[in-house]
Short mmCIF file of C-alpha atoms in Angstrom, two decimals:
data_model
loop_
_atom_site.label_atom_id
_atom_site.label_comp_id
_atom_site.label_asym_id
_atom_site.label_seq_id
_atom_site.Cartn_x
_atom_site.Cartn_y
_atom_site.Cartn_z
CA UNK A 154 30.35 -12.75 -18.05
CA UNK A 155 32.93 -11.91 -15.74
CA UNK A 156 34.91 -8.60 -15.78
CA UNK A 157 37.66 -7.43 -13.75
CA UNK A 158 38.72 -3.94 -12.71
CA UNK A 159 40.64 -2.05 -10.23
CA UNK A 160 39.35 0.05 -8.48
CA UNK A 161 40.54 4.15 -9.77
CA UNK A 162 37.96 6.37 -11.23
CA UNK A 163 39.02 4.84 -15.08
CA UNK A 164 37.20 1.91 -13.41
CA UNK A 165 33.70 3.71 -13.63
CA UNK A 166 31.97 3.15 -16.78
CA UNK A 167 31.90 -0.77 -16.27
CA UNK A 168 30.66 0.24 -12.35
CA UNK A 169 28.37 2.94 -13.85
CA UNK A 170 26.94 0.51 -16.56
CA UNK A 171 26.10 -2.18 -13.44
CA UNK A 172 24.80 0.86 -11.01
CA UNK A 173 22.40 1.92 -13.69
CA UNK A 174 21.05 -1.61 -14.87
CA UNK A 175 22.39 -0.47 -18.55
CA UNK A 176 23.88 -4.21 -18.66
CA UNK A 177 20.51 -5.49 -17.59
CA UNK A 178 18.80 -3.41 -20.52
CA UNK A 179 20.83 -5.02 -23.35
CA UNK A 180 20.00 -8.69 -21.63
CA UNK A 181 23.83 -9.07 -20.28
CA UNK A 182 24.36 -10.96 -17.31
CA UNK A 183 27.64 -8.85 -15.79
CA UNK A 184 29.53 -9.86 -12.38
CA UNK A 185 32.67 -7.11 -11.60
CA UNK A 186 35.00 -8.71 -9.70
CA UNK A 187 37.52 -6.18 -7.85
CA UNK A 188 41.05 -6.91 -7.97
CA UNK A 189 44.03 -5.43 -6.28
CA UNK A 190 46.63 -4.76 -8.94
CA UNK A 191 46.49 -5.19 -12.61
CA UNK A 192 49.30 -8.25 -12.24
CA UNK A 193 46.18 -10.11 -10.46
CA UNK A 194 43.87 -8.87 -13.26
CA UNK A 195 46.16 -10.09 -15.93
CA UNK A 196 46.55 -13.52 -13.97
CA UNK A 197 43.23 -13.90 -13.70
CA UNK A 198 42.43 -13.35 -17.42
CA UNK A 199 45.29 -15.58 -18.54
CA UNK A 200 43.90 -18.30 -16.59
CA UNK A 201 40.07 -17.87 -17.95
CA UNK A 202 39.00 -17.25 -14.27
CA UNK A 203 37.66 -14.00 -16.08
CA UNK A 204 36.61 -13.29 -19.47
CA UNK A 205 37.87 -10.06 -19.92
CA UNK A 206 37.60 -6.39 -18.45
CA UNK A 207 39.23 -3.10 -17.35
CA UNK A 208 42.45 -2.86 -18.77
CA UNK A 209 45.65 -0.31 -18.82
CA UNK A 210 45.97 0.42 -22.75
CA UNK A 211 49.15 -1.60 -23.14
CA UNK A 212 47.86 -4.65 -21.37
CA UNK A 213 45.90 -6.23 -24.71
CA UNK A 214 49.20 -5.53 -26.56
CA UNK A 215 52.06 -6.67 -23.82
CA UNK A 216 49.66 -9.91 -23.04
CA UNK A 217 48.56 -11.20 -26.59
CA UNK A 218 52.82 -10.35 -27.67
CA UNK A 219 54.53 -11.18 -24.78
CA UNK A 220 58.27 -12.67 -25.21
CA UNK A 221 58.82 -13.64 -21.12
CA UNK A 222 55.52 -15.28 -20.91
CA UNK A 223 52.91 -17.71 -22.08
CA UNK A 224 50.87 -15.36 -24.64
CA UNK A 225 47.19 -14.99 -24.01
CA UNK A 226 45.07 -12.99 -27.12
CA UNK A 227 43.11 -9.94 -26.38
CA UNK A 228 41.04 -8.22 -28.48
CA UNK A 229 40.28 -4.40 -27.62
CA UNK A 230 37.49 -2.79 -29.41
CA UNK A 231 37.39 0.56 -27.51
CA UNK A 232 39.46 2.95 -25.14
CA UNK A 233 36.89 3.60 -22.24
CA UNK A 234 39.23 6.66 -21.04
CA UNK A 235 42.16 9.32 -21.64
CA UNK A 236 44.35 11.08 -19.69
CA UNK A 237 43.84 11.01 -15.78
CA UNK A 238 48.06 9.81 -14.45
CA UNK A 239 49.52 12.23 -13.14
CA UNK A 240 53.58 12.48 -12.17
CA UNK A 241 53.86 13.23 -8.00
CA UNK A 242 56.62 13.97 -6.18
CA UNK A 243 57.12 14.23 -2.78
CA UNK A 244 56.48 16.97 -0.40
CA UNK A 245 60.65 16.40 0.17
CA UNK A 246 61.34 16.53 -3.20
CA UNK A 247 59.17 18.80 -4.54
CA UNK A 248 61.42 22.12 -3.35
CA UNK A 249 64.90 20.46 -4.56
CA UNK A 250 63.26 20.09 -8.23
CA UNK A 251 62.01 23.55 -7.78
CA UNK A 252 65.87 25.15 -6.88
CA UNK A 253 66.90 23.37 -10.05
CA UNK A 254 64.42 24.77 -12.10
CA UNK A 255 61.61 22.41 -12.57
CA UNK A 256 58.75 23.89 -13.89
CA UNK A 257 55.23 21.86 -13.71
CA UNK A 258 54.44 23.75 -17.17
CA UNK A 259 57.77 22.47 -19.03
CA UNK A 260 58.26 18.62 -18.40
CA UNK A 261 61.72 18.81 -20.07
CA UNK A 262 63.17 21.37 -17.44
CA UNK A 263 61.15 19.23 -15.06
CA UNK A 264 62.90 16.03 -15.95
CA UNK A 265 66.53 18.09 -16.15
CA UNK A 266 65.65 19.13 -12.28
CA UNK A 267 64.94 15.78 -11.30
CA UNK A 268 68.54 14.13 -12.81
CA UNK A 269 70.11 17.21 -11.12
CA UNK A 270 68.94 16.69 -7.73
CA UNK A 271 69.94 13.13 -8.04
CA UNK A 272 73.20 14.17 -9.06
CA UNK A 273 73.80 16.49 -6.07
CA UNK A 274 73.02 13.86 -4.32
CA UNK A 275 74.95 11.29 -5.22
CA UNK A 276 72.57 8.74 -5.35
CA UNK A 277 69.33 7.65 -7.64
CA UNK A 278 65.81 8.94 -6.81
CA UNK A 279 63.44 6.16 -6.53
CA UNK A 280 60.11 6.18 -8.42
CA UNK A 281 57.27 4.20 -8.69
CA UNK A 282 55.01 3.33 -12.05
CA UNK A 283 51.53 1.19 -11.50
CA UNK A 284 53.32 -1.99 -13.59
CA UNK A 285 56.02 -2.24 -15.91
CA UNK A 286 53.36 -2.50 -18.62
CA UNK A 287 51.85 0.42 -18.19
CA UNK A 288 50.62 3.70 -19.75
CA UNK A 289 52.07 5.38 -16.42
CA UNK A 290 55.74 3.27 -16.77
CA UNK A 291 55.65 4.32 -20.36
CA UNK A 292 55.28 8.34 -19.77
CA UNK A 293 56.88 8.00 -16.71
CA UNK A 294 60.55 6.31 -18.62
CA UNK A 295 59.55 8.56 -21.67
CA UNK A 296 59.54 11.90 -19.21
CA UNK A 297 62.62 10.50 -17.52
CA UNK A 298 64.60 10.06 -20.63
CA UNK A 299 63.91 13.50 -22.25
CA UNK A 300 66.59 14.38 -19.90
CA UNK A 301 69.29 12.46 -21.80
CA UNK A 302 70.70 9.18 -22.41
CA UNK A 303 72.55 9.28 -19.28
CA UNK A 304 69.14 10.07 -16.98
CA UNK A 305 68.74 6.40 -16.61
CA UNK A 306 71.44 5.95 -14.48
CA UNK A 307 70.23 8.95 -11.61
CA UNK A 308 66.27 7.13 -11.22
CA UNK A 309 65.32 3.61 -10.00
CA UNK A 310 61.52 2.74 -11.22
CA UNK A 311 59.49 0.40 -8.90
CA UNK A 312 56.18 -1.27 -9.50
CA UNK A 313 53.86 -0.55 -6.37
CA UNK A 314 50.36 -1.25 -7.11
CA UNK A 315 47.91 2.05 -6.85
CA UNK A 316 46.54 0.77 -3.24
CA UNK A 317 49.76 0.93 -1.55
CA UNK A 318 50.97 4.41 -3.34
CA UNK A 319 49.80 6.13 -0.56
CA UNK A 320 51.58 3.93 2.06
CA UNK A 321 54.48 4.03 0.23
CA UNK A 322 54.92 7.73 0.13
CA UNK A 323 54.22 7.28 3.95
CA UNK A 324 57.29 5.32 4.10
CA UNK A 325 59.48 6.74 2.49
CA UNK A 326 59.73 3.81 0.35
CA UNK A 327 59.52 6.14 -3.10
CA UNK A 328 60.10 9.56 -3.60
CA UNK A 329 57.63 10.13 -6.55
CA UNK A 330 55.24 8.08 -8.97
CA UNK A 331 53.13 7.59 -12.45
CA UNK A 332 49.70 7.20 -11.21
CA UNK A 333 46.38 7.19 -12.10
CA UNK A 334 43.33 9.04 -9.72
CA UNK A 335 42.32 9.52 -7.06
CA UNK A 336 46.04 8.63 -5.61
CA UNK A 337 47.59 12.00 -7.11
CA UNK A 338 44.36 13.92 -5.85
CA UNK A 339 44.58 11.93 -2.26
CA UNK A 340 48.82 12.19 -2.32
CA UNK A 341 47.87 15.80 -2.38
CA UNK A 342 45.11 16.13 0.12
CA UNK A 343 47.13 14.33 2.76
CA UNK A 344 49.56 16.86 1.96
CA UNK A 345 52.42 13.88 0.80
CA UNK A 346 52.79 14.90 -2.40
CA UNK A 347 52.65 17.19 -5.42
CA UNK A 348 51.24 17.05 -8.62
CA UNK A 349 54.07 18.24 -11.20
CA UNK A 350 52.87 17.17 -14.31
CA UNK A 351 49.78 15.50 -15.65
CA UNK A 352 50.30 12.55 -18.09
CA UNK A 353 48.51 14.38 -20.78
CA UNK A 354 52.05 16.97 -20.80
CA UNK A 355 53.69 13.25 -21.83
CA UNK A 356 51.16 12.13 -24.53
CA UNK A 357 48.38 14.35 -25.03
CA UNK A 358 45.05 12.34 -25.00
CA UNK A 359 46.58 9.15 -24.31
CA UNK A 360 44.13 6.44 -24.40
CA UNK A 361 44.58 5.39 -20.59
CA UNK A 362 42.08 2.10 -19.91
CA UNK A 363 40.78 -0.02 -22.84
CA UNK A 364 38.05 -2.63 -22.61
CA UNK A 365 39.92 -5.81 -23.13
CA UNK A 366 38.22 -9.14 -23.55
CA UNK A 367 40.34 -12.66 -23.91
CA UNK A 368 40.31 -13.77 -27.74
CA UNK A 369 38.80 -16.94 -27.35
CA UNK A 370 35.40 -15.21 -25.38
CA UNK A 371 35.33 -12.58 -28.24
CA UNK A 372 34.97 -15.13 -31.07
CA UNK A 373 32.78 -17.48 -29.57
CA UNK A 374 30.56 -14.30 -28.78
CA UNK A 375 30.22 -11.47 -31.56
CA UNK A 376 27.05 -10.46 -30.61
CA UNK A 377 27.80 -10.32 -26.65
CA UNK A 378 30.45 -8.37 -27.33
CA UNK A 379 29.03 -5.91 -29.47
CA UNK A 380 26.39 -5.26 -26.82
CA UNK A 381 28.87 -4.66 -24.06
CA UNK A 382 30.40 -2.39 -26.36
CA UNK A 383 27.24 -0.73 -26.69
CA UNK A 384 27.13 -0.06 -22.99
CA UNK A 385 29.91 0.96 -22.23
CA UNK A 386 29.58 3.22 -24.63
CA UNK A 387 26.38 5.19 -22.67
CA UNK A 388 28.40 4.69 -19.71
CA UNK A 389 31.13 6.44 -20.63
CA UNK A 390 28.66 9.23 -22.54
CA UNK A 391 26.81 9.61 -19.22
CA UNK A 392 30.47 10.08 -17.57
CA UNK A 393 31.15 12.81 -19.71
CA UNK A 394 28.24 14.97 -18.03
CA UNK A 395 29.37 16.97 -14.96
CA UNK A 396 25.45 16.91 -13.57
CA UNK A 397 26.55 13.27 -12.92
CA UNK A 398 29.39 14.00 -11.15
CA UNK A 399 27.63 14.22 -7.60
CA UNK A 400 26.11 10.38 -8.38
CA UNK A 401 29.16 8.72 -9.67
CA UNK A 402 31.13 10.13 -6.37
CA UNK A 403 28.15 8.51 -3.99
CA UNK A 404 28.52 5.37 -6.35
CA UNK A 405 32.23 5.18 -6.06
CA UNK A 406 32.10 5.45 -2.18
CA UNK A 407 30.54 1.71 -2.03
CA UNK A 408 32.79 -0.30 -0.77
CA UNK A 409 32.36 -2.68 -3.98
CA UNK A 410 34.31 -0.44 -5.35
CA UNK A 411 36.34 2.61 -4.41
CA UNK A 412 35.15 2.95 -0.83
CA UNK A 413 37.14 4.87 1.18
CA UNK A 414 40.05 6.00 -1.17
CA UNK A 415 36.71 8.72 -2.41
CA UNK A 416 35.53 8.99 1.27
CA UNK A 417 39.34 9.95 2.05
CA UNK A 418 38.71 13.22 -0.45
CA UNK A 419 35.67 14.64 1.63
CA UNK A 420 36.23 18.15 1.80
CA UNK A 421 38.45 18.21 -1.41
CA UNK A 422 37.55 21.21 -3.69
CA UNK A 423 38.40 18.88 -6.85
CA UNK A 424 35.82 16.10 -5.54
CA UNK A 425 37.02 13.51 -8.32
CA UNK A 426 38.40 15.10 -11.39
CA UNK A 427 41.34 17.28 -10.97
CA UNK A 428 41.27 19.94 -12.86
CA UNK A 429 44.90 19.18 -14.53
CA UNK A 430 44.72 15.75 -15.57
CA UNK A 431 42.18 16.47 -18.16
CA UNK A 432 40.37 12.87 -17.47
CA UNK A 433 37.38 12.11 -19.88
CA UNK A 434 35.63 9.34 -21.24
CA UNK A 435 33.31 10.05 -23.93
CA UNK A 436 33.88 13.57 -25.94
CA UNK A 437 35.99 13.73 -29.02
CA UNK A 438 36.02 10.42 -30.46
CA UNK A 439 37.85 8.87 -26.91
CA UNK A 440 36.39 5.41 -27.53
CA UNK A 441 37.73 4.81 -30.98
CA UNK A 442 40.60 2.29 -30.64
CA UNK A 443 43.17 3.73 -33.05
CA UNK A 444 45.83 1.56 -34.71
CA UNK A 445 48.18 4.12 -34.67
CA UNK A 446 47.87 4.93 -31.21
CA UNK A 447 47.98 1.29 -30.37
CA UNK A 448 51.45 1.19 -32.52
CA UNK A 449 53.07 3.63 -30.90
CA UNK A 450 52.32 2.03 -27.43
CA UNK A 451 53.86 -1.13 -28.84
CA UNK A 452 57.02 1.12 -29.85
CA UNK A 453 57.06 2.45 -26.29
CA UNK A 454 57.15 -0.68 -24.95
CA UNK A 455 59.58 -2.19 -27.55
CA UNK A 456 61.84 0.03 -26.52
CA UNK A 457 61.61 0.01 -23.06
CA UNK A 458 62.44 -4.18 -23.26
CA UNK A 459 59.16 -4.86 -22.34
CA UNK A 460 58.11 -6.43 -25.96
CA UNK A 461 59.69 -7.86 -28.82
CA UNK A 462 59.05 -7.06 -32.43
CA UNK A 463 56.00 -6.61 -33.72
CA UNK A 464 54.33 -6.07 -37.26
CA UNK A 465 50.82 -4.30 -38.19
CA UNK A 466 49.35 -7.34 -38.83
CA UNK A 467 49.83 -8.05 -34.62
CA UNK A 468 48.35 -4.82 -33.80
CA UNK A 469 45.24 -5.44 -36.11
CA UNK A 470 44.86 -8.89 -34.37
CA UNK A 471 44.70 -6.94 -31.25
CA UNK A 472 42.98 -3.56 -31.49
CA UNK A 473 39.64 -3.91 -33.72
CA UNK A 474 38.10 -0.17 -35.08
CA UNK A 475 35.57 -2.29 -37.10
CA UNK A 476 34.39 -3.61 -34.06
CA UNK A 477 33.52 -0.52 -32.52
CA UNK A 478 32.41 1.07 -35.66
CA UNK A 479 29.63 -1.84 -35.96
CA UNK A 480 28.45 -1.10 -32.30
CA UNK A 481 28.79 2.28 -32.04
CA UNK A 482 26.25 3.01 -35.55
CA UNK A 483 24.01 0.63 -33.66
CA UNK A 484 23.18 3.65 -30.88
CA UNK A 485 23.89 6.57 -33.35
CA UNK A 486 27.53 7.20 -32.62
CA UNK A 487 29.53 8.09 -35.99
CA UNK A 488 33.01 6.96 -35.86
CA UNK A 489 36.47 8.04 -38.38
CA UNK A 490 36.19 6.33 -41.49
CA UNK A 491 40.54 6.29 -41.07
CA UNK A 492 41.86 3.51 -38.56
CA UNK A 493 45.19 5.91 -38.08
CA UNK A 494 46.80 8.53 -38.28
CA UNK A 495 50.05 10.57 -37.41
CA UNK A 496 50.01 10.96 -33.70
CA UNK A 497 51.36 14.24 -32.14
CA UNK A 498 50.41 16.52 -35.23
CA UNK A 499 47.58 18.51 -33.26
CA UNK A 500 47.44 20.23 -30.02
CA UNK A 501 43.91 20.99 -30.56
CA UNK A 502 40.28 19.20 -31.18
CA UNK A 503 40.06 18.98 -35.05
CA UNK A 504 37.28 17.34 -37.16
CA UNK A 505 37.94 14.50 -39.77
CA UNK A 506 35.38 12.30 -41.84
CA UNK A 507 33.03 9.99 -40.47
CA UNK A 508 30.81 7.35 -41.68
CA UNK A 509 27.82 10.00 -41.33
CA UNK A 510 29.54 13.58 -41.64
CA UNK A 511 32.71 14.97 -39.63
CA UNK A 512 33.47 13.73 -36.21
CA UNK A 513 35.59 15.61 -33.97
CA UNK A 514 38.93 14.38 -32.55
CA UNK A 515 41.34 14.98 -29.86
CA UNK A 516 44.71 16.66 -29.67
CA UNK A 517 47.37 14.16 -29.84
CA UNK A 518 50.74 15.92 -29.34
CA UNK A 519 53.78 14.63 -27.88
CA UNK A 520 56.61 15.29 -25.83
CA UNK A 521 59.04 17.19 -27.72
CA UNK A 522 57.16 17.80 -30.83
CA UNK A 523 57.45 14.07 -31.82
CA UNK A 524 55.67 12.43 -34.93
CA UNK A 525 54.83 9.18 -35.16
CA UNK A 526 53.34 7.87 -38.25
CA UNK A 527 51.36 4.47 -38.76
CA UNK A 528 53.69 2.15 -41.26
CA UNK A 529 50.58 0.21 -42.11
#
């Protein structure tokens, strides 16, 4: 099979699972294919010229539901990371928010700041998000409009794919951005930027990439899939293990993959994971593909124009927990017995029932003390 990804750290437990011949050991026959944006990954997958791969969470959702576009099905049966965006302003701005009172542990006074400044000056800030349809353009508009119905009006949000962020902080081109790593770590380190808030402050835990395969692949190959599933699965367990780290960086490096955006952070005294963005791939239940989180993405982007309406019967066409359950007991993993939940009701890791004994979870809290509860 063919899978796509682009190349940011999320990108590593397909790259890991290659590197480590863990395809080769279930009897898969992978090819990665690096692409340049996600709008070329989507393309790509629409077309059939790949059968599935790396995806930002919304994608399987905004593609199989689209309204301005053909439709083309996905099927997700696991998130293969959470957290990692982060929100970075420029070096510029950074002071400006600062006299206004933004404070990188309160996003609200943060987002207050940033309509302020704009104010002053007369003029809207631009700011960039990795695609419209994306986790980062989500927390990002979210963020922005915790400031008020008015904030709107004071920001302009631009898509600028992650391997020209850097260049277009350079430029002057956008003034801050919703990005994944290592471009809020290398923003940083090239002293263009600063980290104000991570995207976990937005949407704690977020499920941030998802494995998505095109519909058609997925039923004319159960068993395929279940393997890669499988996989992935040790990948993302072998992520989770900071002895590793020192590999996966040397791995990265290749320029197959994310060459000299992790050469560029030699000398860095985060090497890959900053230590805000909470980025992790394996512990707490992160691979289960909950409805309810998958739901509320849909609602983000339903209200942000960027999808129509939508029932629970079109997210369970999309986002499969049975799926992952049936791979997952394969190699030992327990998984909830629950498909979802109430998001934002815990700040903390809690423990729920499995099909083998308790499992333990992940905060899911959101900005401002929402709730959102499944309607299914």
């Amino acid at each position: 099979m063919r899978l796509g990804f682009v190349p940011l750290l999320d990108s590593a437990p397909l790259i890991i699972a290659h590197e480590l011949g863990l395809f080769f050991q279930e009897g898969l026959e992978v090819e990665l294919v690096r692409e340049a944006s996600w709008a070329s990954l989507r393309d790509k997958i629409t077309f059939g010229l790949l059968d599935g791969g790396h995806m930002l969470a919304p994608m399987p959702l905004a593609m199989s539901l689209a309204n301005d576009r053909p439709r083309s099905p996905i099927v997700t049966g696991m998130v293969l990371s959470r957290n990692g965006n982060g929100i970075t302003v420029s070096s510029a701005l950074y002071p400006e928010l600062e006299a206004c009172g933004a404070d990188p542990a309160n996003p609200l006074a943060s987002a207050q700041a940033l309509i302020e400044v704009a104010q002053k000056r007369g003029a809207p800030i631009q700011l960039a998000s990795v695609a419209p349809w994306s986790s980062h353009d989500l927390q990002l508009r979210d963020w922005i409009a915790s400031a008020g119905p008015e904030a709107r009006h004071h920001l302009r949000i631009v898509p600028v794919s992650p391997v020209q962020m850097v260049d277009a902080f350079r430029a002057g081109a956008i003034e801050g951005c919703c990005v994944g790593e290592p471009w809020n770590s290398l923003l940083e380190w090239q002293d263009l930027g600063v980290l104000l808030h991570a995207g976990h402050q937005i949407w704690q835990n977020a499920p941030e990439k998802v494995l998505g395969m095109r519909q058609d692949w997925a039923e004319q190959h159960p068993e395929i899939h279940e393997r890669l599933i499988r996989v992935l699965l040790r990948a993302c367990e072998w992520l989770d293990n900071p002895a590793h780290h020192d590999t996966l960086r040397d791995i990265l490096a290749d320029e197959r993959y994310l060459g000299n955006q992790v050469q560029a952070l030699d000398g860095h005294p985060f090497s890959l994971f900053h230590p805000r963005l909470h980025q992790h791939f394996f512990r707490d239940s992160a691979n289960f593909p909950w409805l309810s989180q998958a739901h509320w993405l849909a609602s983000r982007l339903a209200r942000w124009n960027q999808l129509g309406s939508f029932s629970t019967e079109d997210i369970r066409a999309v986002v499969k927990p049975d799926l992952f359950r049936k791979a997952a007991s394969r190699i030992g993993i327990d998984a909830p017995l629950i498909d979802a939940k109430t998001e934002g009701r815990h700040r903390l890791p809690h423990v729920i029932e499995g099909g083998d004994g308790p499992v333990s979870i992940a905060g899911d809290s959101l900005l401002g003390e929402q709730l959102h509860r499944w309607p299914g």
